[in-house]
Structure formats: structure tokens, C-alpha cells
mmCIF file of C-alpha atoms in Angstrom:
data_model
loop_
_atom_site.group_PDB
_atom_site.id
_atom_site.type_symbol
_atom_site.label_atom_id
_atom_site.label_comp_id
_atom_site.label_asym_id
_atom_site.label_seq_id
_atom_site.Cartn_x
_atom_site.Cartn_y
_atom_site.Cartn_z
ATOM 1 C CA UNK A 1 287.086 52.665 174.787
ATOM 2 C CA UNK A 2 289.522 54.238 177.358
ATOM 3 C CA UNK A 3 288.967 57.799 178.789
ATOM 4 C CA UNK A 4 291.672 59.652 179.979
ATOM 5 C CA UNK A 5 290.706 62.920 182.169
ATOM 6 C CA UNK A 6 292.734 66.126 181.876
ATOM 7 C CA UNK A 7 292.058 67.527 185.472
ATOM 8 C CA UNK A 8 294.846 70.187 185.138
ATOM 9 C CA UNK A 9 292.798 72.757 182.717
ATOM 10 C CA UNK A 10 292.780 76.474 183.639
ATOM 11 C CA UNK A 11 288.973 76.524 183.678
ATOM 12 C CA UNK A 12 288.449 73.590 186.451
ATOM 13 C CA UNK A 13 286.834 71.580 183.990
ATOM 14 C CA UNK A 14 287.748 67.293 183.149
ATOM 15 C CA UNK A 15 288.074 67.308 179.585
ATOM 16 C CA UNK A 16 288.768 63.122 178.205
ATOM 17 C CA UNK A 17 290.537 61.359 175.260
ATOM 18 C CA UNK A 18 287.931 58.739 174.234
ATOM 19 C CA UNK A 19 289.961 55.851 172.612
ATOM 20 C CA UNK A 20 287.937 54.045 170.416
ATOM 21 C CA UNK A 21 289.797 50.658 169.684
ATOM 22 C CA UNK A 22 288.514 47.632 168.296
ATOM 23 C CA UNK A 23 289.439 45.282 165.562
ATOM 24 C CA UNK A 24 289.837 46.438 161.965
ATOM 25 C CA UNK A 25 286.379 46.673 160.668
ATOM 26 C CA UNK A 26 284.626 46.827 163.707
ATOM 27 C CA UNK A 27 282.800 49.817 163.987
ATOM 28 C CA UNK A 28 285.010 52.167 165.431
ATOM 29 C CA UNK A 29 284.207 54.849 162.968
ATOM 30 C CA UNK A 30 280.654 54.576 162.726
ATOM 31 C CA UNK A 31 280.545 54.416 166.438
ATOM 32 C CA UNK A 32 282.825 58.277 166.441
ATOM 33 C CA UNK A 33 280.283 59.154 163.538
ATOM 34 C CA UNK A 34 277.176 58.323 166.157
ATOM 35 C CA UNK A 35 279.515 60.269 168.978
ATOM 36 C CA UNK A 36 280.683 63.477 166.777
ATOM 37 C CA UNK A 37 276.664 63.643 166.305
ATOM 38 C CA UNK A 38 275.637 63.369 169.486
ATOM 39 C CA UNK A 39 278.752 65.113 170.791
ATOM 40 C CA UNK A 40 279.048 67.803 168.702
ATOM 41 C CA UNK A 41 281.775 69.766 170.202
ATOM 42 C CA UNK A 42 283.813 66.600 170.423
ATOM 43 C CA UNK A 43 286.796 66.661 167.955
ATOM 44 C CA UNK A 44 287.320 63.909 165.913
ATOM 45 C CA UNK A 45 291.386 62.556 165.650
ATOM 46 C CA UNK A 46 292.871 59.887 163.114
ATOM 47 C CA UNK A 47 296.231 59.065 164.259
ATOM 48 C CA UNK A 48 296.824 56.905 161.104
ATOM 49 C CA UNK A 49 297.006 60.899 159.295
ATOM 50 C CA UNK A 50 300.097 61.409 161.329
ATOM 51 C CA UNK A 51 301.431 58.189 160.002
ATOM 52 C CA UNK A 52 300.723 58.766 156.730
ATOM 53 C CA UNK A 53 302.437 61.852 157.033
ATOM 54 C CA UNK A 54 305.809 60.124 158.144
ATOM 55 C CA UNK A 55 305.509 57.526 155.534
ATOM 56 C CA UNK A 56 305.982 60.298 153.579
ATOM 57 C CA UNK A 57 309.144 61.644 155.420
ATOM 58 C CA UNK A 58 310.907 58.414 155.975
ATOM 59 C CA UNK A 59 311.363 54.796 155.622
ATOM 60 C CA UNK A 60 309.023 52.687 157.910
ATOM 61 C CA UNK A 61 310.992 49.527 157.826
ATOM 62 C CA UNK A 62 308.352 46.856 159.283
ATOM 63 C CA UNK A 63 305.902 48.672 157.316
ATOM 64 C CA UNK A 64 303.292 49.587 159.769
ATOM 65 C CA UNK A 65 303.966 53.307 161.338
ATOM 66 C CA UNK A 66 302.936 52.028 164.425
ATOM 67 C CA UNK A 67 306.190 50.741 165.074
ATOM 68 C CA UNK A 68 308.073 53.598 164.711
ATOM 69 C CA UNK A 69 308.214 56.057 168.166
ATOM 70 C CA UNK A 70 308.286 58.615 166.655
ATOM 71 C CA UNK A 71 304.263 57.808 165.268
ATOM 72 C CA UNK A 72 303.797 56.689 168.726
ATOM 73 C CA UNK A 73 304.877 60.017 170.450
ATOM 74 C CA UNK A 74 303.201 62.226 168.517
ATOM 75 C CA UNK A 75 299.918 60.748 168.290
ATOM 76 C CA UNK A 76 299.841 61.287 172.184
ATOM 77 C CA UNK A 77 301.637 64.844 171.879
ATOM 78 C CA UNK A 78 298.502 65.669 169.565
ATOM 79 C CA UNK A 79 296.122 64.408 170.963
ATOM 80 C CA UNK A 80 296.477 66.016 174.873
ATOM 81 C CA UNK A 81 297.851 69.485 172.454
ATOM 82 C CA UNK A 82 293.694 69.055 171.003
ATOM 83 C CA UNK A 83 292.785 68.705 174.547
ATOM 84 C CA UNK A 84 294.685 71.303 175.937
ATOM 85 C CA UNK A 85 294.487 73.784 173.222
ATOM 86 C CA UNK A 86 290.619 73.531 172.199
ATOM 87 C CA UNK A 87 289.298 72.188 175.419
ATOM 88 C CA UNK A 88 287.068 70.284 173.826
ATOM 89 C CA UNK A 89 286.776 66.213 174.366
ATOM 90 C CA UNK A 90 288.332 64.557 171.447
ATOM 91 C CA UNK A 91 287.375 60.999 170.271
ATOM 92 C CA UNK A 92 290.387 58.818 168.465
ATOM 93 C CA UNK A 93 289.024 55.823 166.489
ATOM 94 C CA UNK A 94 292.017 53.309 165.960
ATOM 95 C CA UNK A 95 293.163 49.489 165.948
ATOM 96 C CA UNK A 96 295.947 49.523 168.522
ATOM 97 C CA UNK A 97 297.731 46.363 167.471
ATOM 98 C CA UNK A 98 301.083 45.643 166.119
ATOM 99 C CA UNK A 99 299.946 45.169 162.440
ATOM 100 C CA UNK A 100 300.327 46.971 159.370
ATOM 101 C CA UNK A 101 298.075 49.259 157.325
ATOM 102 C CA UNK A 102 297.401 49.338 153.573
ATOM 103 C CA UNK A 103 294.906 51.703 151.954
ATOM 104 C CA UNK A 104 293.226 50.166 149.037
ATOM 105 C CA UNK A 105 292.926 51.888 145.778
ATOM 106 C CA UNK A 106 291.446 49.058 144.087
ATOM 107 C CA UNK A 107 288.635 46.503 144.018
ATOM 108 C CA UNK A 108 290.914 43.651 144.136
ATOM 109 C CA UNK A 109 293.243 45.805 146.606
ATOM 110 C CA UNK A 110 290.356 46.616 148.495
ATOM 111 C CA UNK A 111 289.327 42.955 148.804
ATOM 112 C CA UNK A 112 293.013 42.283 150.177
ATOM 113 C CA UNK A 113 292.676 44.567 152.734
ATOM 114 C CA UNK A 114 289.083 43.059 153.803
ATOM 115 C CA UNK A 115 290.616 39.554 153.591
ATOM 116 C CA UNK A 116 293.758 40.836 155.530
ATOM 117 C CA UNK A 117 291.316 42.721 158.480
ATOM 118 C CA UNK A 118 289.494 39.619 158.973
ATOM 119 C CA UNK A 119 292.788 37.712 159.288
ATOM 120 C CA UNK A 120 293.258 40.100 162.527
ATOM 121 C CA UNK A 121 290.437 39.708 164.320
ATOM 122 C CA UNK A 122 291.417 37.032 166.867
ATOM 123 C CA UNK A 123 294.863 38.969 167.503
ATOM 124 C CA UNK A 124 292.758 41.537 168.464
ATOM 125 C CA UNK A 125 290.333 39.504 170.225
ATOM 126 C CA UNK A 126 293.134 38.224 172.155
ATOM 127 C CA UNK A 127 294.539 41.778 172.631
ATOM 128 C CA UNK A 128 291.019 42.206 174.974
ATOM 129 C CA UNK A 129 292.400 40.718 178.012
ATOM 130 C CA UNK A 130 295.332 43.160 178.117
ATOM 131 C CA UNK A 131 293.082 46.254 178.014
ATOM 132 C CA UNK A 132 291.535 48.593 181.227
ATOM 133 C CA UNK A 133 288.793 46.635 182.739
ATOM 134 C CA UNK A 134 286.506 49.662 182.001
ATOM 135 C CA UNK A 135 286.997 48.907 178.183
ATOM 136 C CA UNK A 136 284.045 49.083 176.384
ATOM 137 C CA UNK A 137 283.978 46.241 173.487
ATOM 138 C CA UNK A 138 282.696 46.306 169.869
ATOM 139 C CA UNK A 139 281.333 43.051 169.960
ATOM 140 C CA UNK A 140 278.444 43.138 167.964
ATOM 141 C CA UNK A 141 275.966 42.618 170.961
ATOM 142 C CA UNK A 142 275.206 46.414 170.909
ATOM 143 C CA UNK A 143 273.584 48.249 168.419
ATOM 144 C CA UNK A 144 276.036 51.773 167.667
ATOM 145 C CA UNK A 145 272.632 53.978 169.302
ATOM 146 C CA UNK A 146 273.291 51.584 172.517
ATOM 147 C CA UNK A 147 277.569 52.084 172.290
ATOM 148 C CA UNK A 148 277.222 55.265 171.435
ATOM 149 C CA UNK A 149 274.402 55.727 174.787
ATOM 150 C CA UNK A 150 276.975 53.757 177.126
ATOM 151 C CA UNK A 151 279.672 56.244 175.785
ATOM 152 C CA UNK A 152 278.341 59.050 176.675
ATOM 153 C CA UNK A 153 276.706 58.098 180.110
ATOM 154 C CA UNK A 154 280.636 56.996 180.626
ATOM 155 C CA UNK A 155 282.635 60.321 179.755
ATOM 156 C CA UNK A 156 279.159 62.867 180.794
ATOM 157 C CA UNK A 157 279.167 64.559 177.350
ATOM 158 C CA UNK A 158 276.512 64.717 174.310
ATOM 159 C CA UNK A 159 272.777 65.173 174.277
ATOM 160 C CA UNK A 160 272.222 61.643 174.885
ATOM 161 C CA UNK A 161 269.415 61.216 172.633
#
């Protein structure tokens, strides 16, 4: 998890970017599920809808929309615009690794796609060391009630139930 503050609001008030990164499969979603409940004026982001929206306008030659700058630009454009706009936190669940993306429409796609996450978890165990040393890690060794606590004692938002 990495929170980035926005101190420069007209009202005085921090509003913060959760990042919610983790290996495919993980638990980053059900962890911004527990969050958005807890958190209810929190906004919940995908950035992989921005690059399935310029998969749709051009070629992405490596095949993973994370490698084009464009993608990369504007998921940081949009996400500060939600912050600024809507002053409201915003929490953006996504596996920040140089890999590509598939979205199953079968059983034996969807099986791919499982095989092909699991493939990825040590690259993105090995991503770990590279991240802020306040990064919060799906590891298992929390239950998403516990993440989900430590998130919120971290940023200062939700009813921390």
C-alpha cells in the first residue's frame, strides 16, 4: 500500500491515493472491497479500465498497456483529477509489474490466466524490496479485517470497525 497526501486542497484538508499493489491474485480487491465498506466515501479506481480503453484506440505492441506512457500518465492524471475534483480519498487496487493482462472469457481461458498469475508471483515477490519501506504486504499472515484495520489506522479514514 502507498499513500500519497494531497496537502494543497482549498479546504486545508490531506486527502491520500491508497495504492493497493500486490501480486495477481492476492487480495487486492477484496482488501478495497473491506476498505470501500469501511470507508465509504472512499472512491474506488481500476487503472486497468483506462487500459482497456486504449487497447481499444491503438496497438499495444508488448501487449500489456502498462508499457505504453500514455496508460502510465493518465492513470496518475486520473487519479490526483478524483482527488482533486471529489475530495474524497480514493483507493487503486493494481499489480504494478511489467507483465501483461488477459481477461478470461472461458473456463479453460480462465484457467490460463490462474496458471499464468501464479507464474508471477515471485517477480512480484521480488518486486517487494524495491517498494516504500512503509509498504504494507499481502502476505497471507493477515486476515483482510486485520489489512483492512492497519489501512485505515495508516491513512486516518473509515469507521474502523
Amino acid at each position: 500500500m502507498t499513500v500519497v497526501p494531497d496537502e494543497d486542497l482549498s479546504d486545508g484538508e490531506t486527502r491520500v491515493i491508497v495504492r493497493v499493489n500486490g501480486a495477481f491474485g492476492s487480495g487486492k480487491t477484496t482488501l478495497v472491497e473491506e476498505l470501500r465498506r469501511r470507508w465509504p466515501e472512499a472512491l474506488v479506481y481500476d487503472p486497468e479500465t483506462v487500459g482497456y480503453v486504449l487497447r481499444e484506440i491503438v496497438e499495444v505492441p508488448t501487449g500489456d498497456f502498462q508499457d505504453l506512457g500514455l496508460w502510465r500518465r493518465q492513470v496518475v492524471h486520473l487519479a490526483v483529477g478524483l482527488v482533486e475534483e471529489y475530495q474524497k480519498p480514493v483507493l487503486v487496487p493494481m499489480t504494478l509489474i511489467n507483465a501483461g493482462y488477459v481477461t478470461p472469457d472461458s473456463p479453460e481461458q480462465d484457467e490460463r490466466v490462474r496458471q499464468w498469475c501464479k507464474s508471477r508471483i515471485e517477480s512480484c515477490t521480488a518486486a517487494m524490496g524495491t517498494l516504500p519501506s512503509d509498504t504494507v504486504f499481502l502476505d497471507g499472515e493477515l486476515t483482510t479485517t486485520e489489512l483492512a484495520d492497519d489501512v485505515l489506522a495508516r491513512v486516518g479514514g473509515g469507521s474502523g470497525e
